[in-house]
Coordinates of C-alpha atoms in Angstrom, one line a residue:
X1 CA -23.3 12.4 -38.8
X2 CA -24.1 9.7 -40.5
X3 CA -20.9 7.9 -42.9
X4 CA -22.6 7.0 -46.0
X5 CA -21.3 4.8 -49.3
X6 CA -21.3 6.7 -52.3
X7 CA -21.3 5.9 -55.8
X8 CA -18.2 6.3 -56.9
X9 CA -16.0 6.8 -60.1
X10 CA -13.6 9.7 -58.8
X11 CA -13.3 8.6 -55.5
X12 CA -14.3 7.0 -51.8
X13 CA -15.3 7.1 -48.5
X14 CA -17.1 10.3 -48.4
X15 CA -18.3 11.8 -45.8
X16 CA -22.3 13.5 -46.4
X17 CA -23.9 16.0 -43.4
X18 CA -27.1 17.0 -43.2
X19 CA -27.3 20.3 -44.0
X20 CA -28.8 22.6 -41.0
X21 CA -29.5 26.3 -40.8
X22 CA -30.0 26.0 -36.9
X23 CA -28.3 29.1 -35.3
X24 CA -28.7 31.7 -38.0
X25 CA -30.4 34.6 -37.8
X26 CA -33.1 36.4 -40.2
X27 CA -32.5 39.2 -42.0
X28 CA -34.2 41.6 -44.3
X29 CA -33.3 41.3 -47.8
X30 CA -33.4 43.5 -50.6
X31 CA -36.0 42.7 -53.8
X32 CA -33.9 40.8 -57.0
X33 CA -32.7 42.4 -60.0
X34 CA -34.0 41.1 -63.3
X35 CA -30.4 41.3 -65.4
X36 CA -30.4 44.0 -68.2
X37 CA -31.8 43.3 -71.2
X38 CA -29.7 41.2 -74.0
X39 CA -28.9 39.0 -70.6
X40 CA -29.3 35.6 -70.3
X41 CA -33.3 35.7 -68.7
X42 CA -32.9 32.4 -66.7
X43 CA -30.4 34.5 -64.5
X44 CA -31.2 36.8 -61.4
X45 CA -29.4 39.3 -59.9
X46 CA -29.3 39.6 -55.8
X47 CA -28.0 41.6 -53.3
X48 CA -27.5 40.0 -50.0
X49 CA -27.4 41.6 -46.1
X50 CA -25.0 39.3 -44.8
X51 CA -23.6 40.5 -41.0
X52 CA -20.9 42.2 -43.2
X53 CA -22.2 43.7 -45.9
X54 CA -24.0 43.1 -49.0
X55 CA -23.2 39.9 -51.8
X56 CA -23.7 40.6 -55.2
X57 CA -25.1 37.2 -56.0
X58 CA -26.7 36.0 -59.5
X59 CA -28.5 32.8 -59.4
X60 CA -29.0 30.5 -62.6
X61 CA -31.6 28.7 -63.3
X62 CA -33.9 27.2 -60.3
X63 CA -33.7 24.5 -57.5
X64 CA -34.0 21.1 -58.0
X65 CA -35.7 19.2 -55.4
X66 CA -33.2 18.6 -52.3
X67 CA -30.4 18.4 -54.7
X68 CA -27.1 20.8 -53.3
X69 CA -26.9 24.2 -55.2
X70 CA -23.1 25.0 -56.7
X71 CA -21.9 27.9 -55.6
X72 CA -18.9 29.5 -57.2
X73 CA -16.4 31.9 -56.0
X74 CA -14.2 33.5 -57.9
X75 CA -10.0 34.6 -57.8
X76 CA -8.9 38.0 -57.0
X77 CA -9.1 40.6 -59.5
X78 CA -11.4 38.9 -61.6
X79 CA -15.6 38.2 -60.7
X80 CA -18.2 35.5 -61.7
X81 CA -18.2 36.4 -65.0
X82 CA -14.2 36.8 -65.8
X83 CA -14.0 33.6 -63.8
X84 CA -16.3 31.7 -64.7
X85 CA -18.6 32.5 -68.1
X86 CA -16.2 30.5 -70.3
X87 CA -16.5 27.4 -68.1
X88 CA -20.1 27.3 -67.4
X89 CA -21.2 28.3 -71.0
X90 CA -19.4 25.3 -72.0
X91 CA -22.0 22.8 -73.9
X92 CA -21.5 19.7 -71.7
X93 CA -21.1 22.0 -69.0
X94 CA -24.8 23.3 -69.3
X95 CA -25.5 19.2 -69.5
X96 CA -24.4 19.2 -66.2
X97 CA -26.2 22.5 -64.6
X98 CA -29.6 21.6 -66.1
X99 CA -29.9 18.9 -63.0
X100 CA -28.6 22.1 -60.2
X101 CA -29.2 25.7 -59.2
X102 CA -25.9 27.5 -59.9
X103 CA -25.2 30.4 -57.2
X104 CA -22.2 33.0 -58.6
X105 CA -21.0 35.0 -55.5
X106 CA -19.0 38.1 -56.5
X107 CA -16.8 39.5 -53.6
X108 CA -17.7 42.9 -52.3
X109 CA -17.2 45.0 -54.3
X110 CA -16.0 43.1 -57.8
X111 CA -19.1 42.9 -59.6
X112 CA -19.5 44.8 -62.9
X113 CA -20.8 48.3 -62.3
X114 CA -19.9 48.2 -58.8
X115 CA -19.7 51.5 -56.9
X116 CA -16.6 52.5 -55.5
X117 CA -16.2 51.8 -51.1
X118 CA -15.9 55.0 -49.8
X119 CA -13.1 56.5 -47.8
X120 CA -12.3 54.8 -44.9
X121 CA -14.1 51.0 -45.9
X122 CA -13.0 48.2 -43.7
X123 CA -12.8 45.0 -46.7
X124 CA -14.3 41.7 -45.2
X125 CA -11.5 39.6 -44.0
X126 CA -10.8 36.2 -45.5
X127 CA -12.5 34.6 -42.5
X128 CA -15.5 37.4 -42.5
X129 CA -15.7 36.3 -46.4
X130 CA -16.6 32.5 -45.6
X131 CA -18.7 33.8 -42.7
X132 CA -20.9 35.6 -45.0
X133 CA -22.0 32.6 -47.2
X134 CA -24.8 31.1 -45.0
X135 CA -27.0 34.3 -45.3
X136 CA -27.0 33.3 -48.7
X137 CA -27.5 29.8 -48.4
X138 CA -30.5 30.8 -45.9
X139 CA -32.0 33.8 -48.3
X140 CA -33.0 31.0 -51.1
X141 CA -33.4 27.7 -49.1
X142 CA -30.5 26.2 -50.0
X143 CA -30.1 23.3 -48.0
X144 CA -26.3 22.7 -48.7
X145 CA -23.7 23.2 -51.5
X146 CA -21.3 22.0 -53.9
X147 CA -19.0 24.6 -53.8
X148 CA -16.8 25.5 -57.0
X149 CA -13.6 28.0 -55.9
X150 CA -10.8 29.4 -57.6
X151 CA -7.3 30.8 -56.3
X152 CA -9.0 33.4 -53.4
X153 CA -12.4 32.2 -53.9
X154 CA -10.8 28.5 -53.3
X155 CA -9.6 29.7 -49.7
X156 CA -12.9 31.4 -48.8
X157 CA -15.0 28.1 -50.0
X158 CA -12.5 25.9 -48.0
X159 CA -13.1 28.3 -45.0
X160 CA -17.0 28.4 -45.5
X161 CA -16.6 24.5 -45.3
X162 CA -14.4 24.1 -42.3
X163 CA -16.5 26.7 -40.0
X164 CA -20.0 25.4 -41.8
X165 CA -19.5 21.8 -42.8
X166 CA -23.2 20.7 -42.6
X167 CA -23.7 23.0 -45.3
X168 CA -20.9 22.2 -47.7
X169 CA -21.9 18.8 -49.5
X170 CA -18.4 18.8 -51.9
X171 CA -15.7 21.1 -52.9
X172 CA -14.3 21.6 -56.4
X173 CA -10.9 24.1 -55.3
X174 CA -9.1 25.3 -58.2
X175 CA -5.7 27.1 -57.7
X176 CA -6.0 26.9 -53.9
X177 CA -3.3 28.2 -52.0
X178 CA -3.6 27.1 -48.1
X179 CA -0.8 29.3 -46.7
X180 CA -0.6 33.0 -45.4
X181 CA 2.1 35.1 -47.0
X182 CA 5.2 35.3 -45.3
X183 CA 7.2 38.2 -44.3
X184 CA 9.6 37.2 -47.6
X185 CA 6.4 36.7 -49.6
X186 CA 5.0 40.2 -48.5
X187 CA 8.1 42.4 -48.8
X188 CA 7.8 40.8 -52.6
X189 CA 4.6 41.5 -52.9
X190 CA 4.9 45.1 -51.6
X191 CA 7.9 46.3 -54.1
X192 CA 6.0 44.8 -56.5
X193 CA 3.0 46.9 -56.5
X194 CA 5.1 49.9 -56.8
X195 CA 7.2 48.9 -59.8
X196 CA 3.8 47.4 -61.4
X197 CA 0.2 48.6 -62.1
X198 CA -2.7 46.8 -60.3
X199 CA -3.6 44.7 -63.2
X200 CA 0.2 43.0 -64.1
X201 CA 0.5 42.3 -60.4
X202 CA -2.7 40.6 -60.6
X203 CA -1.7 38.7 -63.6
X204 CA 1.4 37.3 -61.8
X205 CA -0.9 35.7 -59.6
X206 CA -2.9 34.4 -62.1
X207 CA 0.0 32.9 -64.9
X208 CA 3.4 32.1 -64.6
X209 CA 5.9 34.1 -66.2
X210 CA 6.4 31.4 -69.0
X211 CA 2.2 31.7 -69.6
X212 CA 2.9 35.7 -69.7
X213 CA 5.0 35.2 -72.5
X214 CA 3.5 32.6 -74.6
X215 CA -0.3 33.1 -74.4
X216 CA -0.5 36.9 -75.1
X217 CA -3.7 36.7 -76.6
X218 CA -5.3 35.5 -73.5
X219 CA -3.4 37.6 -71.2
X220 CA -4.0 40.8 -72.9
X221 CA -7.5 40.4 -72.8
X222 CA -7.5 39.5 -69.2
X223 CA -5.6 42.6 -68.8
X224 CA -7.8 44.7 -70.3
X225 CA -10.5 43.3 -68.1
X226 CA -9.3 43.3 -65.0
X227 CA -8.3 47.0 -65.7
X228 CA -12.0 47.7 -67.2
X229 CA -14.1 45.4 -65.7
X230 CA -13.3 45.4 -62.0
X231 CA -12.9 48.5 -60.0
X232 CA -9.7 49.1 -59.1
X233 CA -10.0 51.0 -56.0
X234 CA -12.2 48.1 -54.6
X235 CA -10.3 45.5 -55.6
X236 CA -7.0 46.9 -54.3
X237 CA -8.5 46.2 -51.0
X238 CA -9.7 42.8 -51.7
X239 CA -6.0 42.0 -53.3
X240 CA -4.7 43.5 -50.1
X241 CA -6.9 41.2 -47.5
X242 CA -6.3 38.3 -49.8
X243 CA -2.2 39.2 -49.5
X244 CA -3.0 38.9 -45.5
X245 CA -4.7 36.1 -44.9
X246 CA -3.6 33.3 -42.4
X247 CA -2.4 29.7 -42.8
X248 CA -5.8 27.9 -43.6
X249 CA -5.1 25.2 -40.8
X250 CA -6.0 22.3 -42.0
X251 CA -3.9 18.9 -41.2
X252 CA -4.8 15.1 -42.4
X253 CA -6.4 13.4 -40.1
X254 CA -4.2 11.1 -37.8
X255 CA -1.0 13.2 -38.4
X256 CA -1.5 15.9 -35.1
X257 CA -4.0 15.2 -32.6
X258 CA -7.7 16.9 -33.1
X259 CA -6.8 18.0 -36.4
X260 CA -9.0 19.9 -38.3
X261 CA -9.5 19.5 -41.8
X262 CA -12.6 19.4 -44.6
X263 CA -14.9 16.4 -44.0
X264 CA -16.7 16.8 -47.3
X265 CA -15.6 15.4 -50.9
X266 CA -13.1 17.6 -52.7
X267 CA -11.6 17.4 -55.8
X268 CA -8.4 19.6 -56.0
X269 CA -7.6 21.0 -59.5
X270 CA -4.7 23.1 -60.8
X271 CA -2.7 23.5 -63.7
X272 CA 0.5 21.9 -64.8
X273 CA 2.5 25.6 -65.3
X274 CA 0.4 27.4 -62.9
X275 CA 2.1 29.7 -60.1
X276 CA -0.4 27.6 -57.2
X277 CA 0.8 24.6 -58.3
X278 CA 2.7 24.2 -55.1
X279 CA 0.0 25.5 -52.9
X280 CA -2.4 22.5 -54.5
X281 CA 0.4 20.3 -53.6
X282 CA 0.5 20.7 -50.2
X283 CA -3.2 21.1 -49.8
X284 CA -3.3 18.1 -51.1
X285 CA -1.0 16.5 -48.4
X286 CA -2.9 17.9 -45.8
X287 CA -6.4 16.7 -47.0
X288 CA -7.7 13.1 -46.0
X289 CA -6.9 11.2 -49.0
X290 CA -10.3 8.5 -48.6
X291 CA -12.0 11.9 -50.3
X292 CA -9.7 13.9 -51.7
X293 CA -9.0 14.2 -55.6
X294 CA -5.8 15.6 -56.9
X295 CA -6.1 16.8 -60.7
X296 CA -3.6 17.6 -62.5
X297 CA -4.5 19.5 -65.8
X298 CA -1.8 19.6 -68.6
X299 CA -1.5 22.6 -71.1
X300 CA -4.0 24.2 -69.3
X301 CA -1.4 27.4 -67.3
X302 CA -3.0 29.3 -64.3
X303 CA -6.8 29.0 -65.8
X304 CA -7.6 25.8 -66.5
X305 CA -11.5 26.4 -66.2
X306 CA -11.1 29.0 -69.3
X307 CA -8.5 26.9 -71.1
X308 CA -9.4 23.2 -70.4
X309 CA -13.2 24.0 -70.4
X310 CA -13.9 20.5 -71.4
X311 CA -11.6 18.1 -69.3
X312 CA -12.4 20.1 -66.6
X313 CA -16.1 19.6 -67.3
X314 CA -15.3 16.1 -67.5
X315 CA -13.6 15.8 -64.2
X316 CA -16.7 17.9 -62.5
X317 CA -18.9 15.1 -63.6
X318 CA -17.3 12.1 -62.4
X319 CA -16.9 14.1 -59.2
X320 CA -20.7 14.7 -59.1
X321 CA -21.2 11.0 -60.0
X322 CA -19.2 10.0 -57.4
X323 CA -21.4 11.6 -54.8
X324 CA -24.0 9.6 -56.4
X325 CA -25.7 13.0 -58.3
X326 CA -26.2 12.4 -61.9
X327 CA -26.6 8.6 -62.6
X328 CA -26.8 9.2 -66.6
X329 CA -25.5 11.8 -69.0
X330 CA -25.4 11.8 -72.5
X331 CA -22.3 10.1 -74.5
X332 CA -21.9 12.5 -77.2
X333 CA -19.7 9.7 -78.7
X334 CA -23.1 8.7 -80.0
X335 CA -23.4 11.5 -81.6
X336 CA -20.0 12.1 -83.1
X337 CA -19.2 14.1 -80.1
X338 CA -15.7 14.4 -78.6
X339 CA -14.1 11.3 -77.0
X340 CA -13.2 11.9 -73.4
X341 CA -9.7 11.6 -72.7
X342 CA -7.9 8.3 -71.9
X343 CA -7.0 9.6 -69.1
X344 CA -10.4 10.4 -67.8
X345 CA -12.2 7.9 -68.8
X346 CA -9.3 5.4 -66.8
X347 CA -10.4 7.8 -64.0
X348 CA -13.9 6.6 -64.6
X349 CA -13.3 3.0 -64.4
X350 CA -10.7 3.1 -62.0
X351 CA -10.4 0.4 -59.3
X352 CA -14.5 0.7 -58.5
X353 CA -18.1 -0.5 -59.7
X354 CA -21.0 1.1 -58.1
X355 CA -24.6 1.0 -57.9
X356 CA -27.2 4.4 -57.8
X357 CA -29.9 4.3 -55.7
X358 CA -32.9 5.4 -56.9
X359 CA -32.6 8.6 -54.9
X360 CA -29.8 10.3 -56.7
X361 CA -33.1 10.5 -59.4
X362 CA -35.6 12.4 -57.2
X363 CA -32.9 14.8 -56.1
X364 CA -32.7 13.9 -52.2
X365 CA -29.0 13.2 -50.8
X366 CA -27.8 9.9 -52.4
X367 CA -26.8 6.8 -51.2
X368 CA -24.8 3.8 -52.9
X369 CA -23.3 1.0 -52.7
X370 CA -19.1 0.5 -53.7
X371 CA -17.4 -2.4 -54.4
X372 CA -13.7 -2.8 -55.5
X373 CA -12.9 -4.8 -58.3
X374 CA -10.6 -6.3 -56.2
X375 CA -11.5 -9.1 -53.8
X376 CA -8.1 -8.3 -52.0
X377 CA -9.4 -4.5 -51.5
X378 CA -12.7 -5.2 -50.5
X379 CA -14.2 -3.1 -48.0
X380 CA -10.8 -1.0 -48.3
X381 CA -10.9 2.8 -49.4
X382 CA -8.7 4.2 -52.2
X383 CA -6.4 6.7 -51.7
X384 CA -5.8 10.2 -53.5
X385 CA -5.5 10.1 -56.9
X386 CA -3.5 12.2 -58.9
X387 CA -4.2 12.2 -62.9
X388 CA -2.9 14.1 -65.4
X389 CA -4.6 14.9 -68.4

């Protein structure tokens, strides 16, 4: 593995792998499914053998060279297109995804239209989740990912990229949560789902109780969603696998011997009243902090990539910067565009210069050089950063 200097604007010292598919096995796929007609047509439904069932996967738009796909996964009781529509149909969002392939992975199961599991269905654990991302990877040639994850789908990303880190080029983990439920936690959980229906105990997870309250608009229509959209017999059993998963196990480097923990960039995002907000904490405490990002989002509750569409876009593209993809987008201050945020763009000038090499323009991995503004802190690698905006 080879240690690399990055440009940077989020962050340094990151870590790159070559991405390597040695050790997997082929398997047959089934044909892709044009999506229906009134559908966007630069998007492709797939169903994926993986060693534990079939992925609903839709891909958008095509590869780029050797540039990493992003591959999302999305939060219990909601899919790709709950999750994630808003964020990705956001304009300078789609200024970003021109230059990538975007991968959306629905769970088993949690895809519009899905059939019901019949009686007796064993869901993937969280563990068997991660485990069936490379078949993906490997069905379309991906050579690695940037991997965008929210509240469940943050875990099984994080777990993709501690079992297959050659494949995972940066993380963006949204609402992440690195602990197993307790007994305490469990018994609450329990009584809960039989003094609530499926959908408001679902909600809980996603918004505080003050968020509940004060943005009924949103919440109302994710309730009717999650009620409508999502099968409810399925995703009781992915609510209940979520609801048992382990302690992800990570611990920053230097702090217990051989510890284990995610060598690629990530940027770790939640909201400033969101119920994970504690979980991000301490994910963030347990990350090394030479690559590891801590954003705090305000007025943005439990879904900050639905609410803060734009900062968040923002963020995502200093991140991508950082790893040296993306040397140039358009200022749409030129064009009477919004501003960024002060807050951002301090992020963006923040303690470092850097130079692109001319690789991060043909698509292959990039490499850069960093330099600190300061002379004192040359050589020297910044620590986490926590910003709110």
């Amino acid at each position: 593995m080879k240690v690399l200097g990055h440009k940077i604007e989020l962050l340094t010292g990151l870590l790159l792998h070559d991405g390597t598919m040695a050790g997997l096995q082929e398997l047959r796929f089934p044909e892709e499914k044009p999506l229906l007609r009134g559908q966007d047509a630069t998007e492709l439904e797939h169903d994926i053998e993986t060693p534990y069932g079939l992925l609903h996967v839709v891909i958008r738009g095509s590869p780029k060279g050797n540039r990493p796909a992003i591959l999302t996964y999305h939060d219990v009781g909601l899919n790709h297109k709950l999750c994630f529509n808003t964020f990705f149909n956001f304009e300078d969002m789609q200024e970003i995804t021109k230059h990538f392939v975007v991968c959306h992975v629905d769970a088993p199961g949690q895809q519009v239209g899905a059939s019901q599991f019949p009686q007796g269905y064993q869901f993937p654990s969280m563990e068997q989740l991660a485990a069936m991302l490379p078949s993906v990877v490997q069905h379309f040639g991906f050579k690695y990912v940037i991997g965008i994850g929210v509240g469940a789908g943050a875990y099984v990303l994080a777990k993709f990229a501690l079992i297959f880190p050659d494949l995972v080029e940066g993380l963006v983990l949204i609402n992440i949560d690195p602990n197993g439920k307790g007994w305490i936690d469990w018994a609450a959980t329990k009584l809960s789902s039989l003094t609530s229906t499926l959908p408001d105990t679902v909600l809980s997870h996603l918004f505080r109780q003050e968020e509940l309250v004060s943005n009924t608009e949103l919440v109302q229509s994710y309730r009717q969603q999650i009620g409508n959209v999502v099968n409810q017999a399925n995703l009781q059993l992915f609510w209940n696998m979520y609801n048992s998963r382990r302690d992800l196990d990570i611990n920053r480097p230097g702090t217990v011997p051989n510890a284990k923990t995610l060598r690629c960039p990530v940027m770790l995002v939640v909201g400033d009243n969101a119920p994970a907000e504690e979980g991000v904490v301490e994910c963030n405490s347990k990350l090394d902090p030479t690559t590891t990002t801590f954003l705090k989002m305000a007025d943005s509750g439990g879904l900050p990539q639905v609410t803060q569409p734009g900062k968040l876009t923002e963020a995502f593209k200093y991140f991508l910067q950082g790893m040296g993809y993306i040397a140039y987008l358009k200022d749409r201050r030129l064009s009477g565009g919004a501003v960024p945020s002060a807050s951002m763009t301090r992020l963006a000038r923040s303690r470092t210069s850097s130079l692109t090499s001319a690789s991060s323009v043909d698509g292959s991995r990039p490499q850069a050089c960093t330099h600190s503004d300061s002379s004192e802190g040359l050589g020297q690698v910044n620590h986490t950063m926590e910003v709110s905006c």
